[in-house]
XYZ file of C-alpha atoms in Angstrom:
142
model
C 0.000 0.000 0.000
C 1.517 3.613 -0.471
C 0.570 7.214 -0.743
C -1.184 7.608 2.204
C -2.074 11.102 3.527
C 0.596 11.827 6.641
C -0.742 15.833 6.518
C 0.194 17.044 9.815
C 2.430 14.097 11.266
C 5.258 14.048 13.166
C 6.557 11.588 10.777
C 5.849 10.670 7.259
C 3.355 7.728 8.625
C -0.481 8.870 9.063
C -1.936 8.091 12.084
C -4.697 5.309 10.726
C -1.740 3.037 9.682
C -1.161 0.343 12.611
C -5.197 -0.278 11.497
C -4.838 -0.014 8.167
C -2.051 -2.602 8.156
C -4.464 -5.252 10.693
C -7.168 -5.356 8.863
C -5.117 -6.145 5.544
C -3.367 -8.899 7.218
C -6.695 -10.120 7.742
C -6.712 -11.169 4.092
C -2.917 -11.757 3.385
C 0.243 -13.818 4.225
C 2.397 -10.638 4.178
C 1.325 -7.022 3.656
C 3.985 -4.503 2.238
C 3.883 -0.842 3.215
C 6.055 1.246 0.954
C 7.411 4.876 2.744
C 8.375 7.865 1.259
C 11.892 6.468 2.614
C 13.631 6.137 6.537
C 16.677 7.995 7.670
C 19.244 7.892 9.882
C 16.563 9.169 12.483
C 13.549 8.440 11.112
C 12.627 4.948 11.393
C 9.252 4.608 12.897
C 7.855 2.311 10.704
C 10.160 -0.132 12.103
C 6.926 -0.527 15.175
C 4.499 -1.255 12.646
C 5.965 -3.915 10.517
C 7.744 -7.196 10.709
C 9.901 -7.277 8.777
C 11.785 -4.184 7.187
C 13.615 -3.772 4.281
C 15.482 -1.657 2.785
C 16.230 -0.863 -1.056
C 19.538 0.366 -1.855
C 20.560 2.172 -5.560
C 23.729 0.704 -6.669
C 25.036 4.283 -6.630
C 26.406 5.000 -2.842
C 29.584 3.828 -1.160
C 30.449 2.188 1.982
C 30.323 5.531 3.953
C 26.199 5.704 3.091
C 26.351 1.608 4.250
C 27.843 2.470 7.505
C 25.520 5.235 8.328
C 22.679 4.569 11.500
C 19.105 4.567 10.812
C 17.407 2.041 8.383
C 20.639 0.275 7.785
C 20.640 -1.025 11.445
C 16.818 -1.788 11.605
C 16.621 -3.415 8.382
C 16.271 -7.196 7.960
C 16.427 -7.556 4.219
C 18.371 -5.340 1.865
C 17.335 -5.532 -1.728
C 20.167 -3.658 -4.228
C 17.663 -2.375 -7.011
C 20.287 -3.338 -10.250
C 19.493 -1.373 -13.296
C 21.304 -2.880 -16.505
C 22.713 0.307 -17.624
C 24.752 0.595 -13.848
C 28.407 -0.741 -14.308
C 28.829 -1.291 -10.547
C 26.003 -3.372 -9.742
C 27.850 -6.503 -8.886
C 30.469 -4.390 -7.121
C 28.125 -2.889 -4.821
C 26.444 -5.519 -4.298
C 29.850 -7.814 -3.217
C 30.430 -4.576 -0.960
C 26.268 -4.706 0.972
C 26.911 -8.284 1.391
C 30.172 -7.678 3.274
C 29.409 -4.471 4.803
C 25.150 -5.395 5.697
C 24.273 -8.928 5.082
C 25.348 -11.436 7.468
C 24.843 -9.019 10.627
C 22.871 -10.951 13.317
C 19.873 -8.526 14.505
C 18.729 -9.216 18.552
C 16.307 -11.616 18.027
C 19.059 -13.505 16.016
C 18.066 -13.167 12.464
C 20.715 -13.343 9.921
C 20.455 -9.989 7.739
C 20.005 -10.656 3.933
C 21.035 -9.038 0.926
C 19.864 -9.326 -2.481
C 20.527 -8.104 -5.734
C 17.318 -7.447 -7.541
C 16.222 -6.605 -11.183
C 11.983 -6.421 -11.463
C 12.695 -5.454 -15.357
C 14.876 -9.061 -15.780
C 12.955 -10.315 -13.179
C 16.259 -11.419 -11.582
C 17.065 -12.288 -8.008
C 12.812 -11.751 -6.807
C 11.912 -15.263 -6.552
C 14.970 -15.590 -3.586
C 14.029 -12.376 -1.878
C 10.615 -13.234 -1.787
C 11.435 -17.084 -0.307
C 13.114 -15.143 2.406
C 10.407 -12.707 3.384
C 8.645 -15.556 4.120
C 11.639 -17.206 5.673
C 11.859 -14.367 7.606
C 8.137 -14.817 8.357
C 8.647 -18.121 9.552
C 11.568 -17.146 11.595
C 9.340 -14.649 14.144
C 6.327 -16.957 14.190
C 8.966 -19.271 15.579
C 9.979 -16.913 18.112
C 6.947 -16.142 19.144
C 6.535 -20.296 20.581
């Protein structure tokens, strides 16, 4: 879901959006909330999902990695390749080392994948591991 009204918020969330999101996982296995984008301070959304992720442009370098925010919330990373970016792999090799692997405090693994929607590349693995992911809290929660 996206481009919800936020007039007047704190924070780019609206208000109605911890409802919004129960009643839709009335009638879904996951439910995906889309932001105008988190920042080094603002990650609120973080309390009203399960599972965040963040999508990085091949474009930025290690120092944009290492920055707090999103980058130390997220559980997923998804690098958005575009065919026409030379560095793709290259920044990818470089989230893996520098994101993926990092153990969160419930003791998930972070992921990172390198993604192409247009080639369709790498989206049947990220979306095995949302559910993985999934799996992983329901587990928890026993």
């Amino acid at each position: 879901m996206r481009s919800l009204a936020a007039r007047g918020e704190k924070s780019a969330l609206p208000i109605a959006l911890p409802k919004i999101i129960a009643y839709a996982k009335i009638f879904a296995d996951i439910v995906m909330v889309e932001t105008a984008g988190a920042g080094q301070t603002d990650v609120e959304i973080e309390n009203h999902v399960d599972t965040l992720i963040q999508v990085l442009p091949p474009l930025e370098g290690p120092l944009n990695m290492e920055k707090a925010g999103i980058n130390e919330c997220a559980h997923l990373f998804a690098v958005n390749a575009r065919e026409y970016f030379l560095n793709n792999e290259q920044f990818f090799a470089l989230a893996e080392i520098e994101l993926g692997r990092k153990v969160d405090n419930n003791g998930w693994t972070k992921k990172v994948f390198l993604v192409n929607a247009r080639e369709k590349k790498g989206i049947a693995e990220f979306v095995d591991c949302l559910y993985a992911h999934k799996k992983f809290l329901e587990n928890l929660k026993r």
